[in-house]
CSV table of C-alpha atoms and ligand atoms in Angstrom, one decimal:
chain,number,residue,atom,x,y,z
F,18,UNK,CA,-43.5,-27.4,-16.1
F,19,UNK,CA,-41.2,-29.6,-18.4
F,20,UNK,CA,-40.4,-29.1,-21.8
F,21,UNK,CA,-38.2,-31.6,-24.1
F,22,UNK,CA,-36.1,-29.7,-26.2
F,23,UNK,CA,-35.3,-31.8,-29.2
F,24,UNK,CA,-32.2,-30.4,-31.1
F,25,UNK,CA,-31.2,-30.7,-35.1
F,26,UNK,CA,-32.7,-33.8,-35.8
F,27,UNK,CA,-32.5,-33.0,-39.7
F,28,UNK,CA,-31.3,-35.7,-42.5
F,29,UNK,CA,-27.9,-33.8,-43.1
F,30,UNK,CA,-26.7,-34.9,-39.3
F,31,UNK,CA,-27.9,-38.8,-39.9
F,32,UNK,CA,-26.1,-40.8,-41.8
F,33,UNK,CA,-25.5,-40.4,-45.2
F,34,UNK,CA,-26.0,-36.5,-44.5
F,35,UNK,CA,-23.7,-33.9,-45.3
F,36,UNK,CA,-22.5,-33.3,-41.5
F,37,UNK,CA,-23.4,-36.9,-40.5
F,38,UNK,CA,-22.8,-37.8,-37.1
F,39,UNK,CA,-22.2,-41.2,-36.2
F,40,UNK,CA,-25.7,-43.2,-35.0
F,41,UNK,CA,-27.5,-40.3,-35.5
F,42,UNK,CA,-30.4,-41.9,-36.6
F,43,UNK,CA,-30.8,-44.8,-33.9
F,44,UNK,CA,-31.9,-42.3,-31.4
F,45,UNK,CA,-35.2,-41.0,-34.1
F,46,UNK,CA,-37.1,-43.5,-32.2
F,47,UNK,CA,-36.5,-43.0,-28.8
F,48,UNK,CA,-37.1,-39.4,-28.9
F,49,UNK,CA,-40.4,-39.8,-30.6
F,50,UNK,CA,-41.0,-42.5,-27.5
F,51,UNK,CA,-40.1,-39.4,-25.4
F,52,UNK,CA,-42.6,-37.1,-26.8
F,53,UNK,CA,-46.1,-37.9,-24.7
F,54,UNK,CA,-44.0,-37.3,-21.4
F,55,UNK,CA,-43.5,-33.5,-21.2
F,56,UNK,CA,-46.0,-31.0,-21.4
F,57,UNK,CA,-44.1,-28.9,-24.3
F,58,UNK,CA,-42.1,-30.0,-26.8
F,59,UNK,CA,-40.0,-27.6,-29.0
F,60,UNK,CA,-37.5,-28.8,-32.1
F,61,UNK,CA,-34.8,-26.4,-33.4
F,62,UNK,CA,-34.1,-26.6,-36.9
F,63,UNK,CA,-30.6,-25.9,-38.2
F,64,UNK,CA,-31.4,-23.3,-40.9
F,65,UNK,CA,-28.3,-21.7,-43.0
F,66,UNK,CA,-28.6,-19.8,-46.2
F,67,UNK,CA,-25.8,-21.3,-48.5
F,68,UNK,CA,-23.5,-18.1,-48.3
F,69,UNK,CA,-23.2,-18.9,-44.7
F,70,UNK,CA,-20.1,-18.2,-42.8
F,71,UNK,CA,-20.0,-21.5,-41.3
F,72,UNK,CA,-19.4,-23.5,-44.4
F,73,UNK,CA,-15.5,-23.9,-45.1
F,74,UNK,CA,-16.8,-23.9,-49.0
F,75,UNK,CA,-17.3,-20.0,-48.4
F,76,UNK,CA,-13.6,-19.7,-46.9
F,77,UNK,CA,-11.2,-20.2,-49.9
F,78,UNK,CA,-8.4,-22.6,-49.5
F,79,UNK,CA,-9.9,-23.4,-45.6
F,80,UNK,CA,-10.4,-27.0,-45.1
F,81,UNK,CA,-13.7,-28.3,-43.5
F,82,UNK,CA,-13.4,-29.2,-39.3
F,83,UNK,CA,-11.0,-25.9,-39.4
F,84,UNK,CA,-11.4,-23.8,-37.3
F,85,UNK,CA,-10.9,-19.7,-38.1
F,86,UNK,CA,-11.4,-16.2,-35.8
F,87,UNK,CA,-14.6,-14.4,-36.8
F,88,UNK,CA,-15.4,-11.1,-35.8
F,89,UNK,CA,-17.3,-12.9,-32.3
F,90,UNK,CA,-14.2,-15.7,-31.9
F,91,UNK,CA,-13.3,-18.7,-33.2
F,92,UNK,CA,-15.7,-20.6,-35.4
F,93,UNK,CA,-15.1,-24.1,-36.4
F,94,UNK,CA,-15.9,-24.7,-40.2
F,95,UNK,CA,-18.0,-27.4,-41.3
F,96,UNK,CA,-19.2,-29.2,-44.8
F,97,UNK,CA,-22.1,-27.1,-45.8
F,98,UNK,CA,-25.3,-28.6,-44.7
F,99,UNK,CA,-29.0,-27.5,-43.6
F,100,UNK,CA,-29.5,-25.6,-46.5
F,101,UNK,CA,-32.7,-23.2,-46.2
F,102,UNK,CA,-35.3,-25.1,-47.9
F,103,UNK,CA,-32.9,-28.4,-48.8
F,104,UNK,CA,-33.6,-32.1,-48.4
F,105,UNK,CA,-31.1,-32.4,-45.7
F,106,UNK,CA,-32.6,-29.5,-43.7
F,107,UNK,CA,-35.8,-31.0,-43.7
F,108,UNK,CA,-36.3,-33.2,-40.3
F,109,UNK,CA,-35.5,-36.9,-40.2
F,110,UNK,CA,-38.4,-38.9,-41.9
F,111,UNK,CA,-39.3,-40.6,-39.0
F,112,UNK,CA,-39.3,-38.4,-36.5
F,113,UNK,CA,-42.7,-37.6,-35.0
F,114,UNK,CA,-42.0,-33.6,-36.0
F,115,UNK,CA,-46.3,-33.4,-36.2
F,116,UNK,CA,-46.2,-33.3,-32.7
F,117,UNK,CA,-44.2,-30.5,-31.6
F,118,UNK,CA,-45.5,-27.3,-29.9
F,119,UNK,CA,-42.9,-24.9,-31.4
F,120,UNK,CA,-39.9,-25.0,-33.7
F,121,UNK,CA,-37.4,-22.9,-34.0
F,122,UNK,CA,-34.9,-22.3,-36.8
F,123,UNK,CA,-31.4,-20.9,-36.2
F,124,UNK,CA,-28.2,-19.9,-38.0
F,125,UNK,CA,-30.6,-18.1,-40.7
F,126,UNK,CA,-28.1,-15.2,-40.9
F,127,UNK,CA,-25.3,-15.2,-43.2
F,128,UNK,CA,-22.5,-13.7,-40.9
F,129,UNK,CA,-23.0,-15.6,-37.3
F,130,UNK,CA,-23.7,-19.3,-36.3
F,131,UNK,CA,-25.5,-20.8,-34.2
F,132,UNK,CA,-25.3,-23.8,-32.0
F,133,UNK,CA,-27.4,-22.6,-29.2
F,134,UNK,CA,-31.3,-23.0,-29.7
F,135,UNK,CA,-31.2,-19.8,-27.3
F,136,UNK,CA,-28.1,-17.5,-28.3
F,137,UNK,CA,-26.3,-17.1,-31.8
F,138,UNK,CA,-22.5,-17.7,-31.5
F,139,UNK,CA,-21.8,-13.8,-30.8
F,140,UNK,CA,-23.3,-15.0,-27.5
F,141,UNK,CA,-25.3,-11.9,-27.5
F,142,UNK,CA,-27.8,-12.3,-30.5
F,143,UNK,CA,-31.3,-14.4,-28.6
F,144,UNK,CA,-33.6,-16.2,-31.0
F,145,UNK,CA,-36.3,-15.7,-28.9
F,146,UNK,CA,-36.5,-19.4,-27.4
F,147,UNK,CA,-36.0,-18.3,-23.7
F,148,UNK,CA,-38.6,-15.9,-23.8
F,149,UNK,CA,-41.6,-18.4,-25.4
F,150,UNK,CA,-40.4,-21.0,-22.5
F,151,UNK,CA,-40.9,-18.6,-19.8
F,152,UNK,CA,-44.3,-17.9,-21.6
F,153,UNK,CA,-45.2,-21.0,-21.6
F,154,UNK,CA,-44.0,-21.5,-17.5
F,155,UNK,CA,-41.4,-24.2,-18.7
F,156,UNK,CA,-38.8,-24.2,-15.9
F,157,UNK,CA,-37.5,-27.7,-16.5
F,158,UNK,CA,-36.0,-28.4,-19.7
F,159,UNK,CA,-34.7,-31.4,-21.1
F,160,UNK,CA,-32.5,-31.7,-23.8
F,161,UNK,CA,-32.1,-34.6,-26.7
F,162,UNK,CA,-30.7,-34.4,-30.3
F,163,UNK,CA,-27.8,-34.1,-32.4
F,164,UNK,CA,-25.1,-33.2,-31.5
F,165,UNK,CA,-24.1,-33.7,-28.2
F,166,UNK,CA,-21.0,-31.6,-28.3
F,167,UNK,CA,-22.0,-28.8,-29.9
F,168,UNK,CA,-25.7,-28.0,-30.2
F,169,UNK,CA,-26.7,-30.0,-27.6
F,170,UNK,CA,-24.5,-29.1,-25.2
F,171,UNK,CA,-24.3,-25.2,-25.7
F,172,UNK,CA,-28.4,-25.1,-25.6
F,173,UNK,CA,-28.2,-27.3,-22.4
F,174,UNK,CA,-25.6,-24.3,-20.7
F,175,UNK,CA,-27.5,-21.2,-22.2
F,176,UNK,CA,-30.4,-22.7,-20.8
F,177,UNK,CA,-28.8,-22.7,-17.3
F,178,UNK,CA,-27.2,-19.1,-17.7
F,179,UNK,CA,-30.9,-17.9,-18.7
F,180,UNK,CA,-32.2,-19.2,-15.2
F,181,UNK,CA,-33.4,-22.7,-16.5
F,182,UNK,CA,-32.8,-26.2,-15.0
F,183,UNK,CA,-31.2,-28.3,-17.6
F,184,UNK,CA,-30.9,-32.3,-18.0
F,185,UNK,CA,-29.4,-33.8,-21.2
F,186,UNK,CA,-30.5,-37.1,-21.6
F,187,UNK,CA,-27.3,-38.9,-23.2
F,188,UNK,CA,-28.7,-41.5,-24.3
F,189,UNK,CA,-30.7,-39.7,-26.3
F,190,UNK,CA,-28.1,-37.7,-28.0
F,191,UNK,CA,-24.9,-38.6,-30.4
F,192,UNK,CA,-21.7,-36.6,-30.9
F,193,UNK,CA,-19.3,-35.5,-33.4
F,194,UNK,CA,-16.2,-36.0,-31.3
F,195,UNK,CA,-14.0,-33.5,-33.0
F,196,UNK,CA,-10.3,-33.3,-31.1
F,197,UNK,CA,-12.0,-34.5,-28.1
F,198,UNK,CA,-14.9,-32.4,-28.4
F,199,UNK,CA,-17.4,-35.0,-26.8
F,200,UNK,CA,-15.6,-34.9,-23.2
F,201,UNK,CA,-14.8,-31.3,-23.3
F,202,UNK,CA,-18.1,-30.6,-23.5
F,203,UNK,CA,-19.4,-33.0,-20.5
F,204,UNK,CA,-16.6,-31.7,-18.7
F,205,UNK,CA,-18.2,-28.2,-19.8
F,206,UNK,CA,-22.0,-29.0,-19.1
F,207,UNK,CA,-21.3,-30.2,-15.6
F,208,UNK,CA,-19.6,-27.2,-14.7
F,209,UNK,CA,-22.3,-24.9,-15.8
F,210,UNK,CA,-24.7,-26.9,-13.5
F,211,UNK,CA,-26.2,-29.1,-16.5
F,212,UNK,CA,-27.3,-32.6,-15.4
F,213,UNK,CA,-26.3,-35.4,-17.5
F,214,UNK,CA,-28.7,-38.5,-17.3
Q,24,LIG,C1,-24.4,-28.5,-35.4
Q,24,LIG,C2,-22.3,-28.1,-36.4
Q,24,LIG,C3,-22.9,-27.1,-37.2
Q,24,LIG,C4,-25.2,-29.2,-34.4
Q,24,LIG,C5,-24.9,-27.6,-36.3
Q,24,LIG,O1,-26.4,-29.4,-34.6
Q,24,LIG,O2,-24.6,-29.7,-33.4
Q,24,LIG,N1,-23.1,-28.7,-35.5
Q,24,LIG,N2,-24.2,-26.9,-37.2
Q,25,LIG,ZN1,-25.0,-25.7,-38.7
């Protein structure tokens, strides 16, 4: 069965958000347009507690969109943003979140990020996504949401190396575009076997 995976669709990636990424919020309504055509729908929820390791506010003297080694590799620093519990956490207003099956929060622990909906950026940490899809018999998962080059795209490739077929809808998705990050990370979805649509 199919499953739409809809990924950080929170107020601090929209504009005017702390980590805004550009058009972010013209794709609210197509996703929720989206909604009645799978049988499962999950949202992940970018969730970071505000000592979190990811923020370049908690690396002295780093600047933000630097990236540094952590103890699982490098890790690209960003303006803090999804605060536990904050208004930019929260999801987009509009966004139908009342209808989703499942959500799932990620990057909850202080000392390791997470991009993936399925893996935490030590690549070895699950969050428990892969096993509630099997569960539920999803085999075909389709993936939407912000942002394409990171999130989006390292969900879409965990999915595959976890024995999932994977689409990302583009349309349906924005990107940061950091250093080139957008095609790098096509280039990088195809290769894994992801389908872009
Ligand atoms: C994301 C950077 C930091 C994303 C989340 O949703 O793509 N990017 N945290
Ligand atoms: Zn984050």
């Amino acid at each position: 069965m199919r499953a739409l995976i809809i990924i950080d669709m929170q107020v601090d990636f929209c504009p005017g958000g702390a980590l805004a990424v550009a058009g972010g919020d013209e794709i609210v309504a197509p996703i929720n347009a989206m909604m009645d055509d799978y049988d499962a729908v999950v949202l992940t929820q970018d969730w970071h507690p505000p000592d979190h390791s990811s923020f370049a506010g908690n690396h002295p003297g780093a600047a933000p969109f630097s990236t540094v080694t952590m103890g699982y590799g490098p890790q690209v620093l960003w303006p803090a943003h999804c605060v536990i519990g904050s208004a930019g956490a929260a999801f987009h207003p509009r966004l139908d979140a009342d209808r989703a099956d499942l959500v799932i929060r990620k990057g909850f622990r202080a000392g390791i990020d997470s991009y993936s909906a399925f893996r935490e950026n030590d690549r070895d940490t699950p969050t428990g996504l892969a096993g509630y899809l099997r569960e539920r018999g999803a085999d075909d998962l389709h993936f939407v949401g912000l942002a394409h080059d990171f999130c989006v795209a390292w969900s879409a490739m965990d999915a595959r190396a976890l024995g999932f077929r994977a689409t990302v809808i583009e349309a349906a998705t924005r990107a940061i575009d950091l250093d080139g990050s957008r095609d790098a990370a096509r280039t990088a979805m195809r290769d894994a076997g992801v389908t872009l649509a």
